[in-house]
Structures are given as C-alpha cells and as structure tokens.
C-alpha cells in the first residue's frame, strides 16, 4: 500500500516485517545498478538488519560501492563488539564479502573527536556525497544520533546521547553503564545532502515517532521531521510502526 504523508510527500510503504528487508534490498540494488560509483550510507541497530540479511542472501557485486556509516560511539575500546565498526563488520562486510577499505566510519579513537567528525564530513564530500542513505528512527524521533534539539542544518559532529537513547540501546550491552554517552554522528544537514533517503521502521515503539516525523511540524523537537524537507524519501514500515499514519 502506498500513501502520501507530510508536506514533501514521502513515499510510505506499509509492509510485513519480513518484507522490509526485501523491499529495501530492491531499492538499494536499483540505486547501485543505475549509479556508476555508488555511495551508500548505512545505519546500524535493529532496523536495517533485515536489509543486510537480505543482501547477504541475494549475493551481488558490490565492488564499485563505497559505504559510509551514519555514526559511531565514542568511548568504547577498539574492537568492542558493539562498536559500529564491529557491527558493520559482522552484518555487512563479512556477509557481503566487502573490502573493508570501502566501508568508512568516523574515527572514535582520534585524540580530537571534533576534528575526526569534521574529517569524516569531508570524506563523504570527497566521495561525491551519498546516493542512498539508509536510516532508522529513534523512538524519541532521533535520526542517526541527532537527538531532539539538534540543529536542522547540523553537520557531522560530536553528540551526547540522551538517556532515552541509551535505554533503547541497553539491549545491546550487558549493563546500562556500559552504553556510551557520546558519539560522532552525521548531522541532519549531512543526511539531507544525500540524494535519496530510505527510512526503515518496525514495531509499535516507532509508531509515534514516525507519525510525528512525517505529519508533525518540522522542528528540532523531532529531528526526523527533517525528512519532510527532502524531495526523495522512501519509508518502509511494518504495520505496527505505520499504525498512526493517515
Ligand atoms: C544507528 C542510528 C540510529 C538508529 C535508531 C534506531 O546507526 O543512527 O539512529 O537507527 O536509534 O535504532 P534501532 O534500529 O535499533 O531501533
């Protein structure tokens, strides 16, 4: 089912959970096939997992693709299993047989993380910008780790995670204390610079945030509302996440 929502009329497709990965993989393969040197932005967390599983199951030639992560935690030791570098190695690099040098993340171990953030922003620009940015949405409306209050035109920078986000990501760590408090994240302006956006949302916990993002005012209170400012957004949501949409 296809429905219009929000001033910029994102294409919203309501899907069964297992179909989110299939539909997302179709779109990603379309972009890769039609772009000479595709640059794909990747999210981590639970939302994109069905996509990455589907890509691994399909196989494919990704040698021309450059990948950029949305964000990375600060404060975890190198090789920590929940660092996004390790998550992407497990979920994307190894299953798809990617050359690790084609998968970029912000450097969380730099002596100057602010400089590392600025350099990451520059690397994305040097690669020609992102052709397709895969996104999840936080239950508080965050996009990447742009928490409520983030400037709508923000660029890649150091951010502090809210308690709500740390609680949501507690499931990946043995204790809440071990969930990092800071990160380097692409900014909302960085994300809006991508030529095409693909938001994946599953589960009832995302319903209110998705509703606010697509039908509420464009406001820093709900960072994902910036999706309404972009002209090419596809939202793939399961029935629970889409429950409050018109
Ligand atoms: C992850 C990211 C976050 C997540 C969001 C949803 O790279 O940037 O914005 O997409 O927190 O997380 P999940 O998918 O685990 O519900």
CSV table of C-alpha atoms and ligand atoms in Angstrom, one decimal:
chain,number,residue,atom,x,y,z
A,1,UNK,CA,0.0,0.0,0.0
A,2,UNK,CA,1.2,3.4,-0.9
A,3,UNK,CA,0.2,6.6,0.9
A,4,UNK,CA,1.3,10.2,0.9
A,5,UNK,CA,2.3,11.8,4.2
A,6,UNK,CA,4.0,15.1,5.2
A,7,UNK,CA,4.5,18.2,3.1
A,8,UNK,CA,7.2,16.6,1.0
A,9,UNK,CA,5.1,13.6,0.4
A,10,UNK,CA,7.5,10.8,1.4
A,11,UNK,CA,6.5,7.5,-0.3
A,12,UNK,CA,5.3,5.4,2.6
A,13,UNK,CA,5.1,1.7,2.0
A,14,UNK,CA,3.4,-0.4,4.8
A,15,UNK,CA,4.9,-3.9,4.8
A,16,UNK,CA,5.0,-7.1,6.8
A,17,UNK,CA,8.2,-7.3,8.9
A,18,UNK,CA,9.9,-9.8,6.7
A,19,UNK,CA,9.2,-7.8,3.6
A,20,UNK,CA,11.0,-4.7,4.8
A,21,UNK,CA,14.4,-6.2,4.0
A,22,UNK,CA,13.2,-7.4,0.6
A,23,UNK,CA,11.8,-4.0,-0.5
A,24,UNK,CA,14.8,-2.2,0.9
A,25,UNK,CA,17.2,-4.5,-0.9
A,26,UNK,CA,15.3,-4.0,-4.2
A,27,UNK,CA,15.7,-0.2,-3.8
A,28,UNK,CA,19.4,-0.5,-2.9
A,29,UNK,CA,20.1,-2.7,-5.9
A,30,UNK,CA,18.2,-0.3,-8.2
A,31,UNK,CA,20.4,2.6,-7.0
A,32,UNK,CA,23.6,0.5,-7.3
A,33,UNK,CA,22.7,-0.6,-10.8
A,34,UNK,CA,21.9,2.9,-12.0
A,35,UNK,CA,24.9,4.7,-10.4
A,36,UNK,CA,28.4,4.3,-11.8
A,37,UNK,CA,30.2,4.7,-8.5
A,38,UNK,CA,27.5,4.4,-5.9
A,39,UNK,CA,27.9,5.8,-2.4
A,40,UNK,CA,25.6,4.1,0.2
A,41,UNK,CA,25.1,5.5,3.7
A,42,UNK,CA,24.4,2.7,6.2
A,43,UNK,CA,22.6,2.7,9.6
A,44,UNK,CA,23.3,0.3,12.4
A,45,UNK,CA,20.9,-1.0,15.1
A,46,UNK,CA,18.0,-3.3,14.6
A,47,UNK,CA,16.1,-1.5,11.8
A,48,UNK,CA,18.4,-2.3,8.9
A,49,UNK,CA,19.2,-5.9,9.9
A,50,UNK,CA,16.5,-7.4,7.6
A,51,UNK,CA,18.0,-5.5,4.7
A,52,UNK,CA,21.6,-6.7,5.5
A,53,UNK,CA,20.4,-10.3,5.8
A,54,UNK,CA,18.5,-10.0,2.5
A,55,UNK,CA,21.6,-8.5,0.8
A,56,UNK,CA,23.7,-11.4,2.1
A,57,UNK,CA,21.2,-14.0,0.9
A,58,UNK,CA,21.0,-12.5,-2.6
A,59,UNK,CA,24.7,-12.0,-3.1
A,60,UNK,CA,25.8,-9.4,-5.6
A,61,UNK,CA,28.7,-7.5,-6.8
A,62,UNK,CA,29.5,-4.5,-4.5
A,63,UNK,CA,33.0,-3.8,-5.7
A,64,UNK,CA,32.1,-0.4,-7.1
A,65,UNK,CA,30.3,0.7,-3.9
A,66,UNK,CA,31.6,3.0,-1.2
A,67,UNK,CA,29.9,2.8,2.1
A,68,UNK,CA,29.6,5.4,4.9
A,69,UNK,CA,28.2,4.7,8.4
A,70,UNK,CA,25.9,7.2,9.9
A,71,UNK,CA,27.5,7.3,13.3
A,72,UNK,CA,29.9,5.7,15.8
A,73,UNK,CA,30.1,5.5,19.6
A,74,UNK,CA,32.8,7.3,21.4
A,75,UNK,CA,34.4,5.7,24.5
A,76,UNK,CA,34.4,2.0,23.5
A,77,UNK,CA,37.8,0.2,23.2
A,78,UNK,CA,38.9,-0.7,19.7
A,79,UNK,CA,37.3,-4.0,18.6
A,80,UNK,CA,34.4,-3.7,21.1
A,81,UNK,CA,31.6,-6.0,19.7
A,82,UNK,CA,29.1,-3.2,19.9
A,83,UNK,CA,31.2,-0.5,18.3
A,84,UNK,CA,29.5,0.2,14.9
A,85,UNK,CA,32.8,-0.7,13.2
A,86,UNK,CA,32.4,-4.3,14.6
A,87,UNK,CA,28.6,-4.3,14.0
A,88,UNK,CA,29.1,-3.4,10.3
A,89,UNK,CA,31.9,-6.0,10.0
A,90,UNK,CA,29.5,-8.7,11.3
A,91,UNK,CA,26.4,-7.6,9.5
A,92,UNK,CA,27.7,-6.1,6.2
A,93,UNK,CA,31.4,-6.5,5.5
A,94,UNK,CA,31.8,-10.2,6.2
A,95,UNK,CA,28.4,-11.5,4.9
A,96,UNK,CA,28.7,-9.5,1.7
A,97,UNK,CA,32.4,-10.1,1.2
A,98,UNK,CA,33.2,-6.4,1.1
A,99,UNK,CA,36.6,-4.9,1.0
A,100,UNK,CA,36.8,-3.2,4.5
A,101,UNK,CA,38.6,-0.3,2.9
A,102,UNK,CA,35.4,0.6,1.1
A,103,UNK,CA,33.4,0.9,4.4
A,104,UNK,CA,34.0,4.2,6.2
A,105,UNK,CA,33.2,5.2,9.8
A,106,UNK,CA,34.1,8.2,11.9
A,107,UNK,CA,37.3,7.6,13.9
A,108,UNK,CA,36.3,7.3,17.5
A,109,UNK,CA,39.9,6.9,18.8
A,110,UNK,CA,41.2,10.2,17.5
A,111,UNK,CA,42.8,12.4,20.1
A,112,UNK,CA,40.4,15.1,18.8
A,113,UNK,CA,37.0,13.7,18.1
A,114,UNK,CA,35.7,17.1,16.9
A,115,UNK,CA,38.4,17.1,14.2
A,116,UNK,CA,37.6,13.4,13.4
A,117,UNK,CA,34.0,14.5,12.9
A,118,UNK,CA,35.0,17.3,10.5
A,119,UNK,CA,37.3,15.0,8.6
A,120,UNK,CA,34.5,12.4,8.2
A,121,UNK,CA,32.2,15.1,6.8
A,122,UNK,CA,34.9,15.9,4.3
A,123,UNK,CA,35.5,12.3,3.3
A,124,UNK,CA,31.8,12.0,2.4
A,125,UNK,CA,32.0,15.1,0.3
A,126,UNK,CA,35.2,13.9,-1.3
A,127,UNK,CA,33.4,10.7,-2.3
A,128,UNK,CA,30.9,12.8,-4.1
A,129,UNK,CA,28.1,12.6,-1.5
A,130,UNK,CA,25.7,9.8,-0.6
A,131,UNK,CA,23.5,8.4,-3.3
A,132,UNK,CA,21.2,6.4,-1.0
A,133,UNK,CA,21.2,6.9,2.8
A,134,UNK,CA,19.6,4.1,4.9
A,135,UNK,CA,18.1,5.4,8.1
A,136,UNK,CA,16.4,4.1,11.2
A,137,UNK,CA,14.4,6.3,13.6
A,138,UNK,CA,14.7,6.6,17.3
A,139,UNK,CA,11.6,6.3,19.4
A,140,UNK,CA,12.3,9.9,20.5
A,141,UNK,CA,12.4,10.9,16.9
A,142,UNK,CA,16.2,11.0,16.6
A,143,UNK,CA,17.8,10.5,13.2
A,144,UNK,CA,21.3,9.0,13.2
A,145,UNK,CA,22.3,10.3,16.7
A,146,UNK,CA,20.8,13.7,16.2
A,147,UNK,CA,18.9,14.0,19.4
A,148,UNK,CA,15.9,16.3,20.0
A,149,UNK,CA,17.2,19.9,19.9
A,150,UNK,CA,19.8,19.2,17.1
A,151,UNK,CA,20.1,22.0,14.6
A,152,UNK,CA,18.3,21.1,11.4
A,153,UNK,CA,21.3,22.1,9.3
A,154,UNK,CA,23.9,20.4,11.5
A,155,UNK,CA,26.9,18.6,10.0
A,156,UNK,CA,28.9,15.7,11.3
A,157,UNK,CA,29.9,16.3,14.9
A,158,UNK,CA,30.3,15.0,18.5
A,159,UNK,CA,26.9,14.5,20.2
A,160,UNK,CA,25.7,13.4,23.7
A,161,UNK,CA,23.2,10.6,23.7
A,162,UNK,CA,20.0,11.1,25.6
A,163,UNK,CA,19.0,8.8,28.5
A,164,UNK,CA,16.1,7.6,26.3
A,165,UNK,CA,18.5,6.5,23.5
A,166,UNK,CA,20.9,4.9,26.0
A,167,UNK,CA,18.0,3.0,27.4
A,168,UNK,CA,16.8,1.9,24.0
A,169,UNK,CA,20.4,0.7,23.1
A,170,UNK,CA,20.8,-1.0,26.5
A,171,UNK,CA,19.7,-4.3,24.9
A,172,UNK,CA,23.0,-4.5,23.0
A,173,UNK,CA,25.1,-4.1,26.2
A,174,UNK,CA,25.4,-6.1,29.4
A,175,UNK,CA,24.6,-3.1,31.6
A,176,UNK,CA,23.2,0.4,31.1
A,177,UNK,CA,26.5,1.8,32.5
A,178,UNK,CA,28.3,0.3,29.5
A,179,UNK,CA,26.2,2.1,26.9
A,180,UNK,CA,28.3,5.0,25.7
A,181,UNK,CA,27.2,8.6,26.5
A,182,UNK,CA,28.8,10.2,23.4
A,183,UNK,CA,29.2,9.6,19.7
A,184,UNK,CA,30.2,11.1,16.4
A,185,UNK,CA,27.2,11.4,14.2
A,186,UNK,CA,26.4,12.7,10.7
A,187,UNK,CA,24.4,15.9,11.1
A,188,UNK,CA,20.8,16.4,9.9
A,189,UNK,CA,22.2,18.7,7.2
A,190,UNK,CA,24.6,16.0,6.2
A,191,UNK,CA,21.8,13.5,5.9
A,192,UNK,CA,19.7,15.9,3.9
A,193,UNK,CA,22.6,16.3,1.5
A,194,UNK,CA,22.2,12.6,0.4
A,195,UNK,CA,20.4,12.3,-2.9
A,196,UNK,CA,17.9,9.7,-1.7
A,197,UNK,CA,16.8,8.7,1.7
A,198,UNK,CA,15.4,5.3,2.8
A,199,UNK,CA,13.9,5.1,6.3
A,200,UNK,CA,13.2,1.6,7.8
A,201,UNK,CA,10.8,1.4,10.8
A,202,UNK,CA,9.5,-1.7,12.5
A,203,UNK,CA,7.4,-2.2,15.6
A,204,UNK,CA,4.9,-0.3,17.7
A,205,UNK,CA,7.7,1.5,19.6
A,206,UNK,CA,8.4,3.5,16.5
A,207,UNK,CA,4.7,4.4,15.6
A,208,UNK,CA,4.5,7.7,17.5
A,209,UNK,CA,8.0,8.9,16.3
A,210,UNK,CA,7.2,8.0,12.7
A,211,UNK,CA,3.8,9.8,12.9
A,212,UNK,CA,5.5,13.0,14.3
A,213,UNK,CA,8.3,12.8,11.8
A,214,UNK,CA,6.0,12.6,8.8
A,215,UNK,CA,2.9,14.5,9.8
A,216,UNK,CA,4.0,16.9,12.5
A,217,UNK,CA,5.8,20.3,12.3
A,218,UNK,CA,9.4,20.3,11.0
A,219,UNK,CA,11.1,21.0,14.3
A,220,UNK,CA,14.3,20.2,16.2
A,221,UNK,CA,11.9,18.6,18.8
A,222,UNK,CA,11.6,15.7,16.4
A,223,UNK,CA,14.8,15.6,14.4
A,224,UNK,CA,13.4,13.0,11.9
A,225,UNK,CA,10.9,15.6,10.8
A,226,UNK,CA,13.7,17.0,8.5
A,227,UNK,CA,12.6,14.1,6.2
A,228,UNK,CA,9.8,16.5,5.1
A,229,UNK,CA,12.5,18.9,3.8
A,230,UNK,CA,13.9,16.3,1.4
A,231,UNK,CA,12.4,15.6,-2.0
A,232,UNK,CA,13.2,11.9,-2.3
A,233,UNK,CA,12.3,9.9,0.7
A,234,UNK,CA,11.0,6.3,0.9
A,235,UNK,CA,9.7,5.0,4.2
A,236,UNK,CA,9.4,1.2,4.6
A,237,UNK,CA,7.4,0.5,7.7
A,238,UNK,CA,5.7,-2.6,9.1
A,239,UNK,CA,2.0,-2.4,10.1
A,240,UNK,CA,2.9,-1.6,13.8
A,241,UNK,CA,5.2,1.2,13.0
A,242,UNK,CA,2.8,2.7,10.4
A,243,UNK,CA,-0.2,2.3,12.7
A,244,UNK,CA,-0.7,6.1,13.4
A,245,UNK,CA,-0.1,7.3,9.9
A,246,UNK,CA,-3.0,8.6,7.9
B,1,LIG,C1,22.1,3.8,14.1
B,1,LIG,C2,21.4,5.1,14.2
B,1,LIG,C3,20.2,5.3,15.0
B,1,LIG,C4,19.2,4.1,14.8
B,1,LIG,C5,18.0,4.3,15.7
B,1,LIG,C6,17.0,3.2,15.7
B,1,LIG,O1,23.2,3.9,13.2
B,1,LIG,O2,21.9,6.1,13.6
B,1,LIG,O3,19.5,6.4,14.6
B,1,LIG,O4,18.8,4.0,13.5
B,1,LIG,O5,18.4,4.5,17.0
B,1,LIG,O6,17.6,2.1,16.3
B,1,LIG,P1,17.0,0.6,16.1
B,1,LIG,O7,17.0,0.3,14.6
B,1,LIG,O8,18.0,-0.3,16.8
B,1,LIG,O9,15.7,0.7,16.6
